[in-house]
Short mmCIF file of C-alpha atoms and ligand atoms in Angstrom, two decimals:
data_model
loop_
_atom_site.label_atom_id
_atom_site.label_comp_id
_atom_site.label_asym_id
_atom_site.label_seq_id
_atom_site.Cartn_x
_atom_site.Cartn_y
_atom_site.Cartn_z
CA MET A 1312 12.73 69.56 -17.47
CA HIS A 1313 15.18 72.49 -17.28
CA SER A 1314 14.03 75.71 -15.66
CA GLN A 1315 12.34 78.04 -18.14
CA THR A 1316 10.61 81.38 -18.23
CA ILE A 1317 6.94 80.65 -18.88
CA LEU A 1318 4.40 83.30 -19.87
CA ILE A 1319 0.85 82.19 -18.99
CA THR A 1320 -1.88 84.34 -20.51
CA GLY A 1321 -5.11 84.19 -18.52
CA GLY A 1322 -3.06 83.03 -15.55
CA LEU A 1323 -5.71 84.13 -13.04
CA GLY A 1324 -8.39 82.01 -14.73
CA GLN A 1325 -9.78 78.56 -14.11
CA VAL A 1326 -7.09 76.75 -16.08
CA GLY A 1327 -4.31 79.34 -16.02
CA SER A 1328 -4.23 79.49 -12.23
CA TYR A 1329 -3.63 75.74 -11.96
CA LEU A 1330 -0.94 75.93 -14.65
CA THR A 1331 0.70 78.73 -12.70
CA ASP A 1332 0.66 76.66 -9.50
CA ARG A 1333 2.22 73.65 -11.23
CA PHE A 1334 4.87 75.43 -13.30
CA CYS A 1335 6.00 78.02 -10.73
CA THR A 1336 7.67 75.47 -8.48
CA ASP A 1337 10.51 74.86 -10.97
CA ASN A 1338 10.31 77.80 -13.38
CA ARG A 1339 10.04 81.55 -13.58
CA VAL A 1340 6.39 82.28 -14.36
CA ILE A 1341 4.91 85.51 -15.69
CA VAL A 1342 1.12 85.79 -15.62
CA LEU A 1343 -0.61 88.15 -18.05
CA ASP A 1344 -4.28 88.65 -17.24
CA ASN A 1345 -6.79 91.43 -17.86
CA THR A 1346 -8.82 90.36 -14.77
CA SER A 1347 -12.03 90.04 -16.82
CA SER A 1348 -12.99 86.72 -15.19
CA PRO A 1349 -10.43 85.94 -12.50
CA CYS A 1350 -10.92 82.98 -10.22
CA ARG A 1351 -8.37 84.49 -7.86
CA HIS A 1352 -6.76 87.91 -7.54
CA ASP A 1353 -3.24 87.02 -6.54
CA VAL A 1354 -0.41 84.78 -7.68
CA PRO A 1355 1.94 82.55 -5.68
CA ALA A 1356 5.13 84.11 -4.29
CA GLY A 1357 7.79 84.55 -6.95
CA VAL A 1358 5.33 84.75 -9.86
CA GLN A 1359 5.22 88.05 -11.73
CA LEU A 1360 1.68 89.33 -12.33
CA VAL A 1361 1.14 91.73 -15.23
CA ILE A 1362 -2.36 93.17 -15.49
CA GLY A 1363 -2.96 93.78 -19.16
CA ASP A 1364 -4.61 92.59 -22.33
CA ILE A 1365 -3.33 90.13 -24.91
CA GLN A 1366 -4.23 92.74 -27.53
CA GLY A 1367 -1.91 95.31 -25.97
CA PRO A 1368 1.58 96.34 -27.15
CA GLU A 1369 3.21 95.11 -23.90
CA VAL A 1370 2.96 91.50 -25.09
CA VAL A 1371 6.05 92.08 -27.26
CA ARG A 1372 8.22 92.77 -24.20
CA LEU A 1373 6.71 89.85 -22.27
CA VAL A 1374 7.02 87.28 -25.07
CA GLU A 1375 10.66 88.34 -25.64
CA GLN A 1376 11.47 87.29 -22.07
CA ALA A 1377 9.75 83.91 -22.36
CA ASP A 1378 10.98 80.45 -23.37
CA VAL A 1379 7.44 79.11 -23.38
CA VAL A 1380 4.06 80.80 -23.92
CA ILE A 1381 0.91 79.04 -22.70
CA HIS A 1382 -2.04 80.93 -24.12
CA THR A 1383 -5.26 80.34 -22.16
CA ALA A 1384 -6.64 83.91 -22.11
CA ALA A 1385 -9.91 84.18 -24.01
CA GLN A 1386 -13.49 85.28 -24.04
CA ILE A 1387 -14.91 81.86 -23.01
CA ASP A 1388 -18.64 82.41 -22.88
CA VAL A 1389 -20.45 80.74 -25.80
CA ASN A 1390 -23.64 82.76 -25.20
CA ARG A 1391 -21.77 86.04 -25.02
CA SER A 1392 -20.12 85.17 -28.34
CA LEU A 1393 -23.61 84.78 -29.86
CA ASP A 1394 -24.66 88.17 -28.44
CA GLN A 1395 -21.39 89.99 -29.19
CA PRO A 1396 -19.52 88.19 -31.97
CA LEU A 1397 -17.25 91.17 -32.65
CA PHE A 1398 -16.13 91.32 -29.03
CA ASP A 1399 -15.41 87.58 -29.14
CA CYS A 1400 -13.54 87.92 -32.42
CA GLU A 1401 -11.38 90.80 -31.20
CA ASN A 1402 -10.44 89.07 -27.97
CA ASN A 1403 -9.89 85.58 -29.26
CA ILE A 1404 -8.71 86.02 -32.84
CA LEU A 1405 -6.91 89.38 -32.75
CA GLY A 1406 -5.57 88.68 -29.25
CA THR A 1407 -4.09 85.37 -30.40
CA LEU A 1408 -2.67 86.94 -33.55
CA ASN A 1409 -1.07 89.71 -31.51
CA LEU A 1410 0.71 87.10 -29.37
CA LEU A 1411 1.79 85.05 -32.38
CA GLU A 1412 3.20 88.16 -34.04
CA ALA A 1413 5.14 88.94 -30.87
CA ALA A 1414 6.43 85.35 -30.90
CA ARG A 1415 7.33 85.23 -34.58
CA ARG A 1416 10.92 86.43 -34.40
CA THR A 1417 11.79 85.05 -30.98
CA ASN A 1418 13.49 81.79 -30.08
CA LEU A 1419 10.52 80.40 -28.18
CA GLU A 1420 10.78 76.72 -27.26
CA ARG A 1421 7.00 76.25 -27.25
CA PHE A 1422 3.75 78.13 -27.90
CA VAL A 1423 0.82 76.17 -26.44
CA TYR A 1424 -2.56 77.28 -27.76
CA PHE A 1425 -5.78 76.46 -25.87
CA SER A 1426 -8.51 75.69 -28.37
CA SER A 1427 -11.80 73.99 -27.48
CA ALA A 1428 -13.94 70.97 -28.32
CA ALA A 1429 -16.48 73.64 -29.37
CA ILE A 1430 -14.71 73.70 -32.75
CA TYR A 1431 -16.33 70.35 -33.67
CA GLY A 1432 -19.95 71.51 -33.45
CA ASP A 1433 -22.51 68.73 -33.88
CA THR A 1434 -20.67 65.46 -33.84
CA LEU A 1435 -21.09 62.95 -36.64
CA HIS A 1436 -19.69 60.08 -34.59
CA THR A 1437 -18.00 59.34 -31.28
CA PRO A 1438 -15.34 59.09 -30.06
CA ILE A 1439 -14.31 62.34 -31.71
CA GLU A 1440 -10.85 62.17 -33.26
CA GLU A 1441 -8.88 65.30 -34.15
CA ASP A 1442 -9.67 64.83 -37.87
CA HIS A 1443 -13.42 64.91 -37.24
CA PRO A 1444 -15.00 67.71 -39.34
CA ALA A 1445 -14.89 71.11 -37.63
CA GLN A 1446 -18.27 72.79 -37.97
CA PRO A 1447 -18.58 75.19 -35.03
CA LEU A 1448 -22.06 76.27 -33.92
CA SER A 1449 -21.04 79.56 -32.29
CA PRO A 1450 -18.77 82.56 -32.93
CA TYR A 1451 -16.77 81.24 -29.96
CA GLY A 1452 -16.13 77.96 -31.80
CA VAL A 1453 -15.13 79.87 -34.94
CA SER A 1454 -12.78 82.14 -33.00
CA LYS A 1455 -11.07 79.17 -31.31
CA LEU A 1456 -10.71 77.35 -34.63
CA THR A 1457 -9.35 80.47 -36.32
CA GLY A 1458 -6.81 80.87 -33.53
CA GLU A 1459 -5.69 77.28 -34.12
CA GLN A 1460 -5.35 77.89 -37.83
CA TYR A 1461 -3.24 80.99 -37.28
CA ALA A 1462 -1.06 79.20 -34.74
CA LEU A 1463 -0.48 76.18 -36.98
CA MET A 1464 0.21 78.47 -39.94
CA TYR A 1465 2.84 80.29 -37.85
CA HIS A 1466 4.42 76.88 -37.33
CA ARG A 1467 4.38 75.98 -41.02
CA ALA A 1468 5.39 79.38 -42.38
CA PHE A 1469 7.71 80.71 -39.67
CA GLY A 1470 8.79 77.60 -37.74
CA LEU A 1471 7.14 78.67 -34.48
CA PRO A 1472 7.02 75.55 -32.25
CA VAL A 1473 3.26 75.51 -31.73
CA ALA A 1474 1.19 72.79 -30.01
CA VAL A 1475 -2.61 72.97 -29.82
CA LEU A 1476 -4.97 71.37 -27.34
CA ARG A 1477 -8.73 71.02 -27.58
CA PRO A 1478 -10.18 70.58 -24.10
CA PHE A 1479 -13.51 68.81 -23.65
CA ASN A 1480 -15.55 69.59 -20.49
CA ILE A 1481 -13.01 70.84 -17.93
CA TYR A 1482 -14.00 70.94 -14.27
CA SER A 1483 -12.32 72.37 -11.19
CA PRO A 1484 -13.39 73.84 -7.87
CA ARG A 1485 -12.16 77.21 -9.15
CA GLN A 1486 -14.90 77.55 -11.80
CA ASP A 1487 -16.98 80.60 -10.88
CA PRO A 1488 -20.36 79.37 -9.55
CA SER A 1489 -21.93 82.83 -9.91
CA ASN A 1490 -21.40 82.73 -13.69
CA PRO A 1491 -24.68 81.56 -15.29
CA TYR A 1492 -22.68 79.82 -18.02
CA SER A 1493 -20.54 77.72 -15.69
CA GLY A 1494 -20.47 74.01 -16.44
CA VAL A 1495 -22.90 71.39 -15.27
CA ILE A 1496 -20.57 70.10 -12.54
CA THR A 1497 -20.29 73.52 -10.90
CA LYS A 1498 -24.08 73.91 -11.15
CA PHE A 1499 -24.83 70.52 -9.59
CA ILE A 1500 -22.34 71.10 -6.77
CA GLU A 1501 -23.69 74.55 -5.95
CA ARG A 1502 -27.17 73.10 -5.66
CA ALA A 1503 -25.95 70.17 -3.57
CA LYS A 1504 -24.20 72.58 -1.19
CA ALA A 1505 -27.47 74.51 -0.87
CA GLY A 1506 -29.33 71.27 -0.07
CA GLN A 1507 -31.06 71.20 -3.48
CA SER A 1508 -31.16 68.40 -6.04
CA PRO A 1509 -29.53 68.71 -9.47
CA VAL A 1510 -31.63 70.11 -12.32
CA ILE A 1511 -31.25 67.98 -15.44
CA PHE A 1512 -32.04 69.42 -18.86
CA GLY A 1513 -33.69 66.79 -21.06
CA ASP A 1514 -33.64 63.08 -20.23
CA GLY A 1515 -30.13 63.16 -18.77
CA GLN A 1516 -28.93 60.46 -21.15
CA GLN A 1517 -26.72 62.95 -23.01
CA THR A 1518 -23.01 62.29 -22.44
CA ARG A 1519 -19.91 64.38 -21.92
CA ASP A 1520 -16.20 63.75 -21.43
CA PHE A 1521 -15.49 65.49 -18.10
CA ILE A 1522 -11.80 66.12 -17.51
CA SER A 1523 -10.21 67.36 -14.31
CA VAL A 1524 -8.09 70.48 -14.60
CA HIS A 1525 -5.23 68.47 -13.05
CA ASP A 1526 -5.23 66.14 -16.07
CA ILE A 1527 -5.28 69.18 -18.37
CA VAL A 1528 -2.17 70.49 -16.59
CA ASP A 1529 -0.45 67.09 -17.04
CA LEU A 1530 -1.15 67.20 -20.76
CA VAL A 1531 0.16 70.76 -21.08
CA GLU A 1532 3.39 69.64 -19.40
CA LEU A 1533 3.75 66.95 -22.08
CA LEU A 1534 3.06 69.46 -24.86
CA VAL A 1535 5.82 71.67 -23.46
CA GLU A 1536 8.32 68.82 -22.99
CA LYS A 1537 7.82 66.63 -26.04
CA ASP A 1538 9.06 67.80 -29.43
CA GLU A 1539 6.63 65.36 -31.14
CA ALA A 1540 3.86 67.72 -30.04
CA ILE A 1541 5.08 70.51 -32.32
CA GLY A 1542 2.78 71.42 -35.20
CA ARG A 1543 0.03 69.10 -33.94
CA VAL A 1544 -3.43 69.20 -32.37
CA PHE A 1545 -4.45 67.11 -29.34
CA ASN A 1546 -7.85 66.36 -27.90
CA ALA A 1547 -7.78 66.92 -24.15
CA GLY A 1548 -10.30 64.55 -22.60
CA THR A 1549 -10.33 61.31 -20.68
CA GLY A 1550 -11.83 59.13 -23.41
CA THR A 1551 -14.61 58.17 -20.98
CA GLN A 1552 -18.19 59.30 -21.54
CA THR A 1553 -20.53 59.94 -18.63
CA THR A 1554 -24.25 60.58 -18.82
CA VAL A 1555 -25.59 63.66 -17.05
CA ASN A 1556 -27.79 61.28 -15.00
CA ARG A 1557 -24.73 59.38 -13.78
CA LEU A 1558 -22.97 62.66 -12.96
CA ALA A 1559 -25.98 63.75 -10.91
CA GLY A 1560 -25.87 60.42 -9.08
CA ILE A 1561 -22.18 60.82 -8.22
CA VAL A 1562 -22.70 64.38 -6.96
CA GLN A 1563 -25.59 63.17 -4.77
CA GLU A 1564 -23.35 60.40 -3.40
CA VAL A 1565 -20.45 62.74 -2.64
CA PHE A 1566 -22.77 65.15 -0.81
CA GLY A 1567 -24.81 62.41 0.85
CA SER A 1568 -28.11 63.43 -0.69
CA ASP A 1569 -30.93 61.16 -1.85
CA ARG A 1570 -33.37 63.82 -3.08
CA ALA A 1571 -35.24 63.09 -6.32
CA LEU A 1572 -33.56 64.56 -9.40
CA GLU A 1573 -35.38 67.44 -11.14
CA TYR A 1574 -35.95 67.19 -14.87
CA ARG A 1575 -36.58 70.24 -17.10
CA GLU A 1576 -36.90 70.81 -20.84
CA ALA A 1577 -33.75 70.06 -22.86
CA ARG A 1578 -31.54 73.05 -23.65
CA ALA A 1579 -31.89 74.27 -27.24
CA GLY A 1580 -28.91 73.28 -29.36
CA ASP A 1581 -27.55 70.83 -26.79
CA ILE A 1582 -25.13 68.31 -28.25
CA ARG A 1583 -26.25 64.72 -27.53
CA HIS A 1584 -22.98 62.83 -27.17
CA SER A 1585 -19.42 64.01 -26.76
CA VAL A 1586 -16.34 62.00 -25.93
CA ALA A 1587 -12.76 62.45 -27.07
CA ASP A 1588 -10.56 59.99 -28.90
CA ILE A 1589 -7.36 60.61 -26.94
CA SER A 1590 -4.98 58.32 -28.81
CA ALA A 1591 -2.89 61.28 -30.01
CA ALA A 1592 -2.35 62.51 -26.43
CA GLN A 1593 -1.74 58.94 -25.24
CA GLY A 1594 0.97 58.71 -27.89
CA LEU A 1595 2.82 61.47 -26.00
CA GLY A 1596 2.47 59.47 -22.77
CA PHE A 1597 -0.72 61.08 -21.47
CA VAL A 1598 -2.68 58.98 -18.99
CA PRO A 1599 -5.69 60.64 -17.34
CA GLN A 1600 -5.26 60.20 -13.59
CA VAL A 1601 -8.41 61.61 -12.04
CA PHE A 1602 -11.59 59.52 -11.99
CA LEU A 1603 -14.70 61.68 -11.91
CA GLU A 1604 -15.71 60.25 -8.52
CA ASP A 1605 -12.37 61.32 -7.02
CA GLY A 1606 -12.28 64.66 -8.84
CA LEU A 1607 -15.65 65.62 -7.37
CA VAL A 1608 -14.54 64.84 -3.83
CA GLU A 1609 -12.12 67.80 -4.14
CA PHE A 1610 -15.18 70.09 -4.38
CA ALA A 1611 -16.64 68.84 -1.12
CA GLY A 1612 -13.62 70.23 0.72
CA GLU A 1613 -13.94 73.73 -0.77
C1 LIG B 2962 -19.36 72.81 -23.36
C2 LIG B 2962 -18.57 74.02 -22.92
C3 LIG B 2962 -18.86 75.20 -23.81
C4 LIG B 2962 -18.64 74.82 -25.27
C5 LIG B 2962 -19.51 73.60 -25.59
C6 LIG B 2962 -19.23 73.13 -27.02
C7 LIG B 2962 -18.25 73.95 -20.51
C8 LIG B 2962 -18.68 74.48 -19.19
N1 LIG B 2962 -18.94 74.40 -21.58
O1 LIG B 2962 -20.74 73.03 -23.19
O2 LIG B 2962 -17.98 76.25 -23.48
O3 LIG B 2962 -17.28 74.54 -25.47
O4 LIG B 2962 -19.16 72.52 -24.72
O5 LIG B 2962 -19.93 71.99 -27.31
O6 LIG B 2962 -17.30 73.20 -20.61
N2 LIG B 2962 -26.89 70.47 -17.94
C9 LIG B 2962 -27.89 70.06 -17.05
N3 LIG B 2962 -28.14 70.81 -15.96
C10 LIG B 2962 -27.45 71.97 -15.67
C11 LIG B 2962 -26.44 72.39 -16.57
C12 LIG B 2962 -26.20 71.63 -17.71
O7 LIG B 2962 -28.54 69.02 -17.27
O8 LIG B 2962 -27.73 72.59 -14.62
C13 LIG B 2962 -26.59 69.64 -19.10
C14 LIG B 2962 -26.58 70.40 -20.42
O9 LIG B 2962 -27.87 70.47 -20.96
C15 LIG B 2962 -25.60 69.56 -21.24
C16 LIG B 2962 -24.62 69.00 -20.20
O10 LIG B 2962 -25.26 69.15 -18.94
O11 LIG B 2962 -26.28 68.49 -21.86
C17 LIG B 2962 -23.29 69.73 -20.18
O12 LIG B 2962 -23.56 71.13 -20.10
P1 LIG B 2962 -22.38 72.22 -19.87
O13 LIG B 2962 -23.04 73.56 -19.90
O14 LIG B 2962 -21.59 71.86 -18.67
O15 LIG B 2962 -21.40 72.00 -21.09
P2 LIG B 2962 -21.65 71.84 -22.67
O16 LIG B 2962 -21.10 70.50 -23.04
O17 LIG B 2962 -23.02 72.15 -23.08
#
């Protein structure tokens, strides 16, 4: 890959920070972040940090300098989107549109848009392929889907080289444990570190497709490199489903605990089964590398 100037929105966040670390070794990286939910406050040497919002006018100047835009910045809290749908809409839809408008008349080589598996809503079948009906259950899901639609329209109408990814359940040691809406892995690990057993909502037989942030970064690299990715949508998962019970067992193993698991009432609106069909990503050469067991070991060292 030749050296490029890469603008990473949300570059201080859970995913953006790992993208920054990977891309900055061979490229010029500019991070744009409004510091609303940073998982770190600094960037590696040589990376330019711009504190600002994706809705601001400065994105024009930043996008003009870039060869590639990787757009991860978003309001990511499903519950907050239910409480404040307008806030979610402004951030995610208008913010994305502002970036796309800035990109419209440039010679960008790639615009990578981070969507979410939340766009699917209740699943009719698994594994979930990209053509599965999109029936989001939250304003967040609607805002992510709308962002996708705008991005793909900018490809069709204006030739912008857009690629979209729909991450399933991403995990990394940089997810903020103090956030009440952090994912189940972060929750289980925090409890394990405090000598407590995992709390399982429902019978624990519900499944998810847990994907390491390192695999997400690999897939983004492919979306940037491969021209076949342009104008298309890719599920970002491992294709493997894991029950919440099994996850709890692995966390207990990694932390050497044999306490009894705690079961509580199922969460309202919880989706029963979720696993990605990743044949589209595999067609680009994507091979998930991180087994859940190994990915969780990384947390033990934190
Ligand atoms: C994921 C996304 C969310 C949205 C949603 C769309 C994450 C962190 N969240 O929610 O943003 O895209 O998918 O479908 O990726 N659980 C427990 N104990 C706990 C915490 C959770 O048993 O302490 C269960 C929970 O009831 C659920 C499963 O673990 O069945 C996964 O929960 P989650 O909050 O990590 O993620 P999910 O899939 O609900």
